PDB file of C-alpha atoms in Angstrom:
ATOM      1  CA  MET A1427      48.456  58.181-152.304  1.00 36.00           C
ATOM      2  CA  GLY A1428      49.159  56.431-148.994  1.00 50.00           C
ATOM      3  CA  PRO A1429      52.111  54.234-148.124  1.00 69.00           C
ATOM      4  CA  MET A1430      52.389  50.904-149.922  1.00 88.00           C
ATOM      5  CA  THR A1431      50.888  47.892-148.190  1.00 95.00           C
ATOM      6  CA  ARG A1432      53.376  45.044-147.764  1.00 98.00           C
ATOM      7  CA  THR A1433      53.128  41.375-146.830  1.00 98.00           C
ATOM      8  CA  LEU A1434      55.175  39.937-143.976  1.00 98.00           C
ATOM      9  CA  VAL A1435      55.510  36.164-143.491  1.00 98.00           C
ATOM     10  CA  ALA A1436      56.902  35.004-140.144  1.00 98.00           C
ATOM     11  CA  PHE A1437      58.235  31.432-140.259  1.00 98.00           C
ATOM     12  CA  HIS A1438      58.696  29.673-136.925  1.00 98.00           C
ATOM     13  CA  ALA A1439      59.611  26.204-135.726  1.00 97.00           C
ATOM     14  CA  HIS A1440      56.918  25.663-133.074  1.00 95.00           C
ATOM     15  CA  PRO A1441      53.792  27.362-131.792  1.00 94.00           C
ATOM     16  CA  ASP A1442      54.957  29.940-129.167  1.00 92.00           C
ATOM     17  CA  ASP A1443      58.263  30.766-130.904  1.00 93.00           C
ATOM     18  CA  GLU A1444      56.602  33.709-132.614  1.00 96.00           C
ATOM     19  CA  ALA A1445      55.571  35.145-129.245  1.00 96.00           C
ATOM     20  CA  LEU A1446      59.133  35.389-127.999  1.00 91.00           C
ATOM     21  CA  LEU A1447      61.083  36.651-131.014  1.00 93.00           C
ATOM     22  CA  THR A1448      58.864  38.417-133.540  1.00 98.00           C
ATOM     23  CA  SER A1449      55.388  39.080-132.105  1.00 98.00           C
ATOM     24  CA  GLY A1450      56.028  42.787-131.559  1.00 98.00           C
ATOM     25  CA  THR A1451      57.202  43.276-135.139  1.00 98.00           C
ATOM     26  CA  MET A1452      54.242  41.276-136.420  1.00 98.00           C
ATOM     27  CA  ALA A1453      51.786  43.357-134.362  1.00 98.00           C
ATOM     28  CA  LYS A1454      53.439  46.591-135.474  1.00 98.00           C
ATOM     29  CA  ALA A1455      53.222  45.629-139.150  1.00 98.00           C
ATOM     30  CA  ALA A1456      49.579  44.617-138.782  1.00 98.00           C
ATOM     31  CA  ALA A1457      48.731  47.858-136.961  1.00 98.00           C
ATOM     32  CA  GLU A1458      50.292  49.808-139.844  1.00 97.00           C
ATOM     33  CA  GLY A1459      47.947  48.065-142.297  1.00 98.00           C
ATOM     34  CA  HIS A1460      50.322  45.434-143.683  1.00 98.00           C
ATOM     35  CA  ARG A1461      49.285  41.825-144.209  1.00 98.00           C
ATOM     36  CA  VAL A1462      50.931  39.457-141.720  1.00 98.00           C
ATOM     37  CA  VAL A1463      51.063  35.667-142.103  1.00 98.00           C
ATOM     38  CA  LEU A1464      52.303  33.184-139.490  1.00 98.00           C
ATOM     39  CA  VAL A1465      53.725  29.845-140.660  1.00 98.00           C
ATOM     40  CA  VAL A1466      54.756  27.187-138.138  1.00 98.00           C
ATOM     41  CA  ALA A1467      56.824  24.230-139.292  1.00 98.00           C
ATOM     42  CA  THR A1468      55.848  21.745-136.562  1.00 96.00           C
ATOM     43  CA  ASP A1469      52.969  20.970-134.252  1.00 92.00           C
ATOM     44  CA  GLY A1470      55.027  21.356-131.065  1.00 87.00           C
ATOM     45  CA  ALA A1471      53.858  17.961-129.807  1.00 85.00           C
ATOM     46  CA  LEU A1472      57.122  17.250-127.966  1.00 84.00           C
ATOM     47  CA  GLY A1473      56.992  20.447-125.937  1.00 74.00           C
ATOM     48  CA  LEU A1474      56.742  20.334-122.166  1.00 68.00           C
ATOM     49  CA  ALA A1475      53.301  20.885-120.666  1.00 61.00           C
ATOM     50  CA  ALA A1476      51.165  19.925-117.696  1.00 56.00           C
ATOM     51  CA  ASP A1477      49.042  16.777-118.009  1.00 61.00           C
ATOM     52  CA  GLU A1478      45.862  18.836-118.326  1.00 58.00           C
ATOM     53  CA  PHE A1479      47.025  19.887-121.802  1.00 61.00           C
ATOM     54  CA  ARG A1480      47.778  16.293-122.840  1.00 53.00           C
ATOM     55  CA  SER A1481      44.527  14.668-121.731  1.00 56.00           C
ATOM     56  CA  GLY A1482      42.904  14.037-125.105  1.00 50.00           C
ATOM     57  CA  THR A1483      39.599  12.200-125.448  1.00 43.00           C
ATOM     58  CA  GLY A1484      40.662   9.080-127.307  1.00 42.00           C
ATOM     59  CA  GLY A1485      42.749   7.381-124.637  1.00 43.00           C
ATOM     60  CA  SER A1486      45.748   7.852-122.422  1.00 48.00           C
ATOM     61  CA  ASN A1487      48.566   6.285-124.475  1.00 49.00           C
ATOM     62  CA  ASP A1488      51.599   8.332-125.521  1.00 56.00           C
ATOM     63  CA  VAL A1489      50.430   8.791-129.118  1.00 53.00           C
ATOM     64  CA  THR A1490      47.062  10.147-128.004  1.00 53.00           C
ATOM     65  CA  ARG A1491      48.707  12.451-125.468  1.00 54.00           C
ATOM     66  CA  ARG A1492      51.085  13.870-128.067  1.00 60.00           C
ATOM     67  CA  THR A1493      48.230  14.353-130.531  1.00 73.00           C
ATOM     68  CA  ALA A1494      46.186  16.149-127.887  1.00 84.00           C
ATOM     69  CA  LEU A1495      49.056  18.526-127.106  1.00 86.00           C
ATOM     70  CA  ALA A1496      49.650  19.150-130.816  1.00 87.00           C
ATOM     71  CA  ASP A1497      46.004  20.169-131.231  1.00 89.00           C
ATOM     72  CA  VAL A1498      46.232  22.447-128.198  1.00 90.00           C
ATOM     73  CA  ARG A1499      49.432  24.106-129.360  1.00 91.00           C
ATOM     74  CA  LEU A1500      48.199  24.766-132.884  1.00 94.00           C
ATOM     75  CA  GLU A1501      45.043  26.308-131.440  1.00 94.00           C
ATOM     76  CA  GLU A1502      47.203  28.427-129.154  1.00 94.00           C
ATOM     77  CA  ALA A1503      49.110  29.651-132.212  1.00 95.00           C
ATOM     78  CA  ARG A1504      45.833  30.790-133.730  1.00 97.00           C
ATOM     79  CA  ALA A1505      44.892  32.629-130.528  1.00 97.00           C
ATOM     80  CA  SER A1506      48.316  34.280-130.472  1.00 97.00           C
ATOM     81  CA  ALA A1507      47.860  35.310-134.100  1.00 98.00           C
ATOM     82  CA  ASP A1508      44.484  36.872-133.285  1.00 98.00           C
ATOM     83  CA  ALA A1509      46.114  38.947-130.550  1.00 98.00           C
ATOM     84  CA  LEU A1510      48.696  40.225-133.028  1.00 98.00           C
ATOM     85  CA  GLY A1511      46.374  41.021-135.933  1.00 98.00           C
ATOM     86  CA  VAL A1512      47.696  38.193-138.104  1.00 98.00           C
ATOM     87  CA  ALA A1513      45.614  37.535-141.209  1.00 98.00           C
ATOM     88  CA  ARG A1514      46.533  33.887-141.862  1.00 98.00           C
ATOM     89  CA  VAL A1515      48.056  30.977-139.930  1.00 98.00           C
ATOM     90  CA  GLU A1516      49.515  27.904-141.640  1.00 98.00           C
ATOM     91  CA  TRP A1517      51.146  24.724-140.341  1.00 97.00           C
ATOM     92  CA  LEU A1518      53.544  23.039-142.795  1.00 98.00           C
ATOM     93  CA  GLY A1519      52.448  19.629-141.504  1.00 96.00           C
ATOM     94  CA  TYR A1520      55.682  18.437-139.902  1.00 97.00           C
ATOM     95  CA  ALA A1521      56.133  16.804-136.514  1.00 95.00           C
ATOM     96  CA  ASP A1522      58.231  18.273-133.711  1.00 94.00           C
ATOM     97  CA  SER A1523      61.800  16.874-133.765  1.00 95.00           C
ATOM     98  CA  GLY A1524      62.498  17.408-130.059  1.00 90.00           C
ATOM     99  CA  HIS A1525      65.447  19.281-128.655  1.00 83.00           C
ATOM    100  CA  GLU A1526      67.797  16.749-127.075  1.00 79.00           C
ATOM    101  CA  GLY A1527      68.935  13.203-127.746  1.00 84.00           C
ATOM    102  CA  PRO A1528      68.299  11.184-130.909  1.00 92.00           C
ATOM    103  CA  ILE A1529      65.467  12.373-133.122  1.00 93.00           C
ATOM    104  CA  PRO A1530      62.430  10.231-132.228  1.00 92.00           C
ATOM    105  CA  ALA A1531      60.834   7.916-134.762  1.00 95.00           C
ATOM    106  CA  ASP A1532      58.364   9.583-137.088  1.00 95.00           C
ATOM    107  CA  PRO A1533      54.787   9.486-135.785  1.00 91.00           C
ATOM    108  CA  PRO A1534      52.155   7.754-137.938  1.00 91.00           C
ATOM    109  CA  GLY A1535      51.460   9.755-141.086  1.00 91.00           C
ATOM    110  CA  GLN A1536      53.990  12.469-140.300  1.00 94.00           C
ATOM    111  CA  VAL A1537      57.672  13.295-140.735  1.00 97.00           C
ATOM    112  CA  ARG A1538      59.865  14.974-138.138  1.00 97.00           C
ATOM    113  CA  PHE A1539      60.840  18.395-139.454  1.00 98.00           C
ATOM    114  CA  CYS A1540      64.570  17.659-139.225  1.00 96.00           C
ATOM    115  CA  ARG A1541      64.092  14.544-141.381  1.00 97.00           C
ATOM    116  CA  ALA A1542      62.125  16.293-144.101  1.00 97.00           C
ATOM    117  CA  PRO A1543      64.098  16.754-147.327  1.00 98.00           C
ATOM    118  CA  LEU A1544      65.228  20.361-147.596  1.00 98.00           C
ATOM    119  CA  GLU A1545      63.771  20.901-151.061  1.00 98.00           C
ATOM    120  CA  GLU A1546      60.396  19.417-150.106  1.00 98.00           C
ATOM    121  CA  ALA A1547      60.040  21.567-146.989  1.00 98.00           C
ATOM    122  CA  ALA A1548      61.271  24.646-148.839  1.00 98.00           C
ATOM    123  CA  GLU A1549      58.745  24.084-151.625  1.00 98.00           C
ATOM    124  CA  ARG A1550      55.918  23.936-149.072  1.00 98.00           C
ATOM    125  CA  LEU A1551      56.961  27.284-147.635  1.00 98.00           C
ATOM    126  CA  ALA A1552      57.715  28.770-151.052  1.00 98.00           C
ATOM    127  CA  ALA A1553      54.173  27.982-152.179  1.00 98.00           C
ATOM    128  CA  ILE A1554      52.874  30.212-149.377  1.00 98.00           C
ATOM    129  CA  LEU A1555      55.427  32.931-150.147  1.00 98.00           C
ATOM    130  CA  ARG A1556      54.400  32.942-153.811  1.00 98.00           C
ATOM    131  CA  THR A1557      50.665  32.931-153.072  1.00 98.00           C
ATOM    132  CA  GLU A1558      51.066  35.776-150.605  1.00 98.00           C
ATOM    133  CA  ARG A1559      53.564  37.661-152.773  1.00 98.00           C
ATOM    134  CA  ALA A1560      55.592  38.097-149.610  1.00 98.00           C
ATOM    135  CA  ASP A1561      57.844  41.129-149.356  1.00 98.00           C
ATOM    136  CA  VAL A1562      59.650  40.034-146.187  1.00 98.00           C
ATOM    137  CA  LEU A1563      60.244  36.609-144.678  1.00 98.00           C
ATOM    138  CA  LEU A1564      61.244  36.313-141.021  1.00 98.00           C
ATOM    139  CA  THR A1565      63.325  33.242-140.134  1.00 98.00           C
ATOM    140  CA  TYR A1566      66.136  32.478-137.629  1.00 96.00           C
ATOM    141  CA  ASP A1567      69.879  32.947-137.617  1.00 93.00           C
ATOM    142  CA  ALA A1568      72.192  30.151-138.745  1.00 91.00           C
ATOM    143  CA  GLN A1569      72.543  28.606-135.297  1.00 87.00           C
ATOM    144  CA  GLY A1570      68.823  28.699-134.643  1.00 90.00           C
ATOM    145  CA  GLY A1571      69.135  31.152-131.777  1.00 86.00           C
ATOM    146  CA  TYR A1572      69.893  28.863-128.861  1.00 81.00           C
ATOM    147  CA  GLY A1573      70.586  25.854-131.089  1.00 84.00           C
ATOM    148  CA  HIS A1574      67.313  23.887-131.196  1.00 91.00           C
ATOM    149  CA  ARG A1575      67.573  21.596-134.229  1.00 95.00           C
ATOM    150  CA  ASP A1576      64.135  22.575-135.524  1.00 96.00           C
ATOM    151  CA  HIS A1577      65.202  26.233-135.336  1.00 96.00           C
ATOM    152  CA  VAL A1578      68.350  25.512-137.322  1.00 96.00           C
ATOM    153  CA  ARG A1579      66.162  23.780-139.889  1.00 97.00           C
ATOM    154  CA  VAL A1580      63.902  26.840-140.071  1.00 98.00           C
ATOM    155  CA  HIS A1581      66.953  28.883-141.058  1.00 98.00           C
ATOM    156  CA  GLU A1582      67.891  26.393-143.778  1.00 98.00           C
ATOM    157  CA  VAL A1583      64.371  25.898-145.114  1.00 98.00           C
ATOM    158  CA  GLY A1584      63.554  29.604-144.964  1.00 98.00           C
ATOM    159  CA  ALA A1585      66.662  30.605-146.895  1.00 98.00           C
ATOM    160  CA  ARG A1586      65.980  28.069-149.640  1.00 98.00           C
ATOM    161  CA  ALA A1587      62.257  28.888-149.846  1.00 98.00           C
ATOM    162  CA  ALA A1588      63.046  32.571-150.304  1.00 98.00           C
ATOM    163  CA  GLU A1589      65.357  31.667-153.198  1.00 98.00           C
ATOM    164  CA  ILE A1590      62.660  29.544-154.840  1.00 98.00           C
ATOM    165  CA  ALA A1591      59.957  32.186-154.389  1.00 98.00           C
ATOM    166  CA  ALA A1592      62.260  35.157-155.104  1.00 98.00           C
ATOM    167  CA  THR A1593      61.163  36.819-151.866  1.00 98.00           C
ATOM    168  CA  PRO A1594      62.858  40.237-151.812  1.00 98.00           C
ATOM    169  CA  ARG A1595      64.029  40.252-148.193  1.00 98.00           C
ATOM    170  CA  VAL A1596      64.858  37.642-145.555  1.00 98.00           C
ATOM    171  CA  LEU A1597      65.395  38.835-142.001  1.00 98.00           C
ATOM    172  CA  GLU A1598      66.812  36.461-139.406  1.00 97.00           C
ATOM    173  CA  ALA A1599      65.089  37.018-136.064  1.00 97.00           C
ATOM    174  CA  THR A1600      67.709  37.092-133.356  1.00 94.00           C
ATOM    175  CA  VAL A1601      68.997  38.942-130.302  1.00 89.00           C
ATOM    176  CA  PRO A1602      72.383  40.617-129.773  1.00 88.00           C
ATOM    177  CA  ARG A1603      73.987  38.061-127.496  1.00 83.00           C
ATOM    178  CA  ASP A1604      75.639  40.554-125.183  1.00 81.00           C
ATOM    179  CA  THR A1605      72.345  42.393-124.654  1.00 76.00           C
ATOM    180  CA  ILE A1606      70.318  39.265-123.908  1.00 73.00           C
ATOM    181  CA  ALA A1607      73.010  37.822-121.641  1.00 75.00           C
ATOM    182  CA  ARG A1608      73.128  41.054-119.661  1.00 77.00           C
ATOM    183  CA  ALA A1609      69.328  41.277-119.464  1.00 74.00           C
ATOM    184  CA  VAL A1610      69.015  37.660-118.341  1.00 74.00           C
ATOM    185  CA  ARG A1611      71.573  38.214-115.592  1.00 76.00           C
ATOM    186  CA  TRP A1612      69.825  41.414-114.466  1.00 75.00           C
ATOM    187  CA  VAL A1613      66.338  39.885-114.394  1.00 71.00           C
ATOM    188  CA  GLY A1614      67.825  36.936-112.483  1.00 75.00           C
ATOM    189  CA  ARG A1615      68.588  39.289-109.606  1.00 78.00           C
ATOM    190  CA  PHE A1616      64.857  39.717-109.045  1.00 71.00           C
ATOM    191  CA  TYR A1617      63.368  36.449-110.339  1.00 66.00           C
ATOM    192  CA  HIS A1618      64.312  32.838-109.709  1.00 71.00           C
ATOM    193  CA  TYR A1619      64.529  31.126-113.077  1.00 70.00           C
ATOM    194  CA  PRO A1620      63.114  27.600-113.400  1.00 67.00           C
ATOM    195  CA  ASP A1621      65.546  24.689-113.318  1.00 71.00           C
ATOM    196  CA  GLU A1622      65.109  24.103-117.076  1.00 67.00           C
ATOM    197  CA  PHE A1623      66.467  27.591-117.801  1.00 71.00           C
ATOM    198  CA  ASP A1624      70.240  27.855-118.245  1.00 74.00           C
ATOM    199  CA  PRO A1625      71.280  31.541-118.347  1.00 70.00           C
ATOM    200  CA  SER A1626      74.752  30.617-119.629  1.00 72.00           C
ATOM    201  CA  VAL A1627      73.201  29.491-122.929  1.00 74.00           C
ATOM    202  CA  PHE A1628      72.805  33.138-123.866  1.00 72.00           C
ATOM    203  CA  GLU A1629      76.540  33.761-123.599  1.00 73.00           C
ATOM    204  CA  ARG A1630      77.041  31.682-126.743  1.00 75.00           C
ATOM    205  CA  SER A1631      73.735  31.968-128.616  1.00 82.00           C
ATOM    206  CA  TYR A1632      72.106  34.237-131.175  1.00 88.00           C
ATOM    207  CA  THR A1633      74.062  36.940-133.042  1.00 90.00           C
ATOM    208  CA  ALA A1634      76.918  39.317-132.301  1.00 86.00           C
ATOM    209  CA  ARG A1635      75.758  42.929-131.965  1.00 87.00           C
ATOM    210  CA  ALA A1636      78.051  43.992-134.827  1.00 88.00           C
ATOM    211  CA  ASP A1637      76.100  41.729-137.219  1.00 90.00           C
ATOM    212  CA  ILE A1638      72.637  43.057-136.344  1.00 93.00           C
ATOM    213  CA  THR A1639      71.149  45.103-139.202  1.00 94.00           C
ATOM    214  CA  HIS A1640      67.619  45.898-137.931  1.00 95.00           C
ATOM    215  CA  ARG A1641      66.290  46.930-134.536  1.00 95.00           C
ATOM    216  CA  VAL A1642      62.528  47.440-134.241  1.00 97.00           C
ATOM    217  CA  ASN A1643      60.982  49.440-131.416  1.00 97.00           C
ATOM    218  CA  VAL A1644      57.919  47.467-130.323  1.00 98.00           C
ATOM    219  CA  ARG A1645      57.289  49.183-126.981  1.00 97.00           C
ATOM    220  CA  ARG A1646      53.830  50.271-128.159  1.00 97.00           C
ATOM    221  CA  GLN A1647      53.090  46.644-129.047  1.00 98.00           C
ATOM    222  CA  ALA A1648      54.111  45.313-125.610  1.00 96.00           C
ATOM    223  CA  GLY A1649      50.485  44.625-124.701  1.00 96.00           C
ATOM    224  CA  ALA A1650      49.960  42.590-127.871  1.00 97.00           C
ATOM    225  CA  LYS A1651      53.240  40.767-127.310  1.00 97.00           C
ATOM    226  CA  ARG A1652      52.230  39.862-123.765  1.00 95.00           C
ATOM    227  CA  ALA A1653      48.827  38.672-125.011  1.00 96.00           C
ATOM    228  CA  SER A1654      50.639  36.524-127.585  1.00 96.00           C
ATOM    229  CA  MET A1655      52.707  34.923-124.823  1.00 93.00           C
ATOM    230  CA  GLN A1656      49.611  34.436-122.663  1.00 93.00           C
ATOM    231  CA  ALA A1657      47.884  32.619-125.523  1.00 93.00           C
ATOM    232  CA  HIS A1658      50.437  29.804-125.202  1.00 91.00           C
ATOM    233  CA  ALA A1659      49.129  28.652-121.827  1.00 81.00           C
ATOM    234  CA  SER A1660      50.395  25.088-122.265  1.00 83.00           C
ATOM    235  CA  GLN A1661      53.971  26.337-122.466  1.00 75.00           C
ATOM    236  CA  ALA A1662      53.623  28.230-119.196  1.00 69.00           C
ATOM    237  CA  SER A1663      52.292  25.118-117.448  1.00 68.00           C
ATOM    238  CA  SER A1664      54.033  22.402-115.483  1.00 62.00           C
ATOM    239  CA  ASP A1665      53.212  19.542-113.149  1.00 53.00           C
ATOM    240  CA  GLY A1666      56.335  20.381-111.155  1.00 61.00           C
ATOM    241  CA  GLY A1667      58.671  23.365-111.099  1.00 59.00           C
ATOM    242  CA  ASP A1668      58.403  26.568-113.092  1.00 60.00           C
ATOM    243  CA  ARG A1669      58.510  27.345-116.806  1.00 72.00           C
ATOM    244  CA  THR A1670      60.431  30.101-118.549  1.00 73.00           C
ATOM    245  CA  LEU A1671      57.348  31.548-120.246  1.00 82.00           C
ATOM    246  CA  ALA A1672      55.523  31.650-116.917  1.00 78.00           C
ATOM    247  CA  ALA A1673      58.453  33.551-115.394  1.00 77.00           C
ATOM    248  CA  PHE A1674      58.389  36.067-118.240  1.00 84.00           C
ATOM    249  CA  LEU A1675      54.657  36.623-117.749  1.00 86.00           C
ATOM    250  CA  ARG A1676      55.151  37.415-114.068  1.00 84.00           C
ATOM    251  CA  ILE A1677      57.382  40.372-114.896  1.00 87.00           C
ATOM    252  CA  PRO A1678      55.394  43.561-114.114  1.00 90.00           C
ATOM    253  CA  ARG A1679      54.337  45.584-117.142  1.00 89.00           C
ATOM    254  CA  PRO A1680      56.734  48.557-116.761  1.00 90.00           C
ATOM    255  CA  LEU A1681      59.732  46.203-116.584  1.00 90.00           C
ATOM    256  CA  TYR A1682      58.241  43.828-119.155  1.00 92.00           C
ATOM    257  CA  ASP A1683      57.895  46.697-121.640  1.00 93.00           C
ATOM    258  CA  ILE A1684      61.598  47.497-121.254  1.00 90.00           C
ATOM    259  CA  VAL A1685      62.814  43.898-121.466  1.00 87.00           C
ATOM    260  CA  PHE A1686      60.646  43.009-124.478  1.00 93.00           C
ATOM    261  CA  GLY A1687      60.372  46.459-126.078  1.00 95.00           C
ATOM    262  CA  ARG A1688      62.784  45.813-128.944  1.00 95.00           C
ATOM    263  CA  GLU A1689      63.229  43.072-131.524  1.00 96.00           C
ATOM    264  CA  TRP A1690      66.332  42.440-133.619  1.00 95.00           C
ATOM    265  CA  PHE A1691      67.037  41.016-137.061  1.00 96.00           C
ATOM    266  CA  ARG A1692      69.935  40.325-139.391  1.00 95.00           C
ATOM    267  CA  ASP A1693      69.688  40.743-143.134  1.00 95.00           C
ATOM    268  CA  PRO A1694      72.295  38.306-144.513  1.00 93.00           C
ATOM    269  CA  THR A1695      72.723  40.469-147.626  1.00 92.00           C
ATOM    270  CA  MET A1696      73.779  43.507-145.584  1.00 90.00           C
ATOM    271  CA  SER A1697      76.852  44.214-143.534  1.00 72.00           C
ATOM    272  CA  GLY A1698      76.178  44.749-139.843  1.00 61.00           C
ATOM    273  CA  ALA A1699      75.175  48.388-139.621  1.00 56.00           C
ATOM    274  CA  GLY A1700      76.394  48.898-136.072  1.00 52.00           C
ATOM    275  CA  ARG A1701      74.673  51.127-133.542  1.00 49.00           C
ATOM    276  CA  ALA A1702      74.838  54.335-135.616  1.00 52.00           C
ATOM    277  CA  GLY A1703      73.416  53.104-138.897  1.00 72.00           C
ATOM    278  CA  ILE A1704      71.038  50.333-137.829  1.00 91.00           C
ATOM    279  CA  HIS A1705      67.725  50.076-139.704  1.00 94.00           C
ATOM    280  CA  ARG A1706      64.433  50.533-137.860  1.00 95.00           C
ATOM    281  CA  ASP A1707      61.933  49.710-140.611  1.00 96.00           C
ATOM    282  CA  ILE A1708      61.880  46.142-141.945  1.00 98.00           C
ATOM    283  CA  PHE A1709      60.216  47.304-145.184  1.00 97.00           C
ATOM    284  CA  GLU A1710      62.598  50.180-145.871  1.00 94.00           C
ATOM    285  CA  GLY A1711      64.219  50.148-149.308  1.00 92.00           C
ATOM    286  CA  LEU A1712      62.062  47.407-150.798  1.00 95.00           C
ATOM    287  CA  PRO A1713      61.147  47.751-154.476  1.00 88.00           C
TER     288      PRO A1713
END
């Protein structure tokens, strides 16, 4: 009798978030024969992108441009999922809340994710978790990584949905802050980061190394991870200046494989295992 097949659901705030934090783990699980499902909370319509990705066919007003970008970004999520071996992609139906300033007014027929009632959003996700009989749910840490309000909401909604659906394990996708801060500084010696990128953010973001419980080696999935990033072409585009994703994609493969060859998670029910006892299999110990 072979190993048990599991179901992994990765819950992300926007299309392209999966590429950066969990795509290697998703590709690894899929390659091992597990079922992998990607759920995005929002359409990513407030993301930055070059005008070519906002053109639309129904006019040039702001609503049409946002709708056009939303369609592009959701399609990019599907292309990313194909590169990773994902079996199903779902959008919860919420609108992007934006990162800075007041939350914009709700677009026609939609609700900004941060305005959605917690129980309502959690029930939408829980319905997928129940249908899929998910064994593991990937979400974000309590501060949403670098603090984006939609990412914080993913943490809140994911935790509640797992309670409702009785999902056995929740893993918060994160990065040990000292490791990422050091890597960002090192890469910055060779690459000029775009103006939008603030390296100091990583000094105060994500999770302390002592609280990390899982570290997954995804070096063999580096090609799939890079393809996942490449699928989000709109988020590497700009009408002026450079974009962070574009900078990442210019890193040569040998260095890229080192920089992006591991992914980290925190199980809130476990104590931080520390370097010696850290877990390497996200399905280990499940009933």
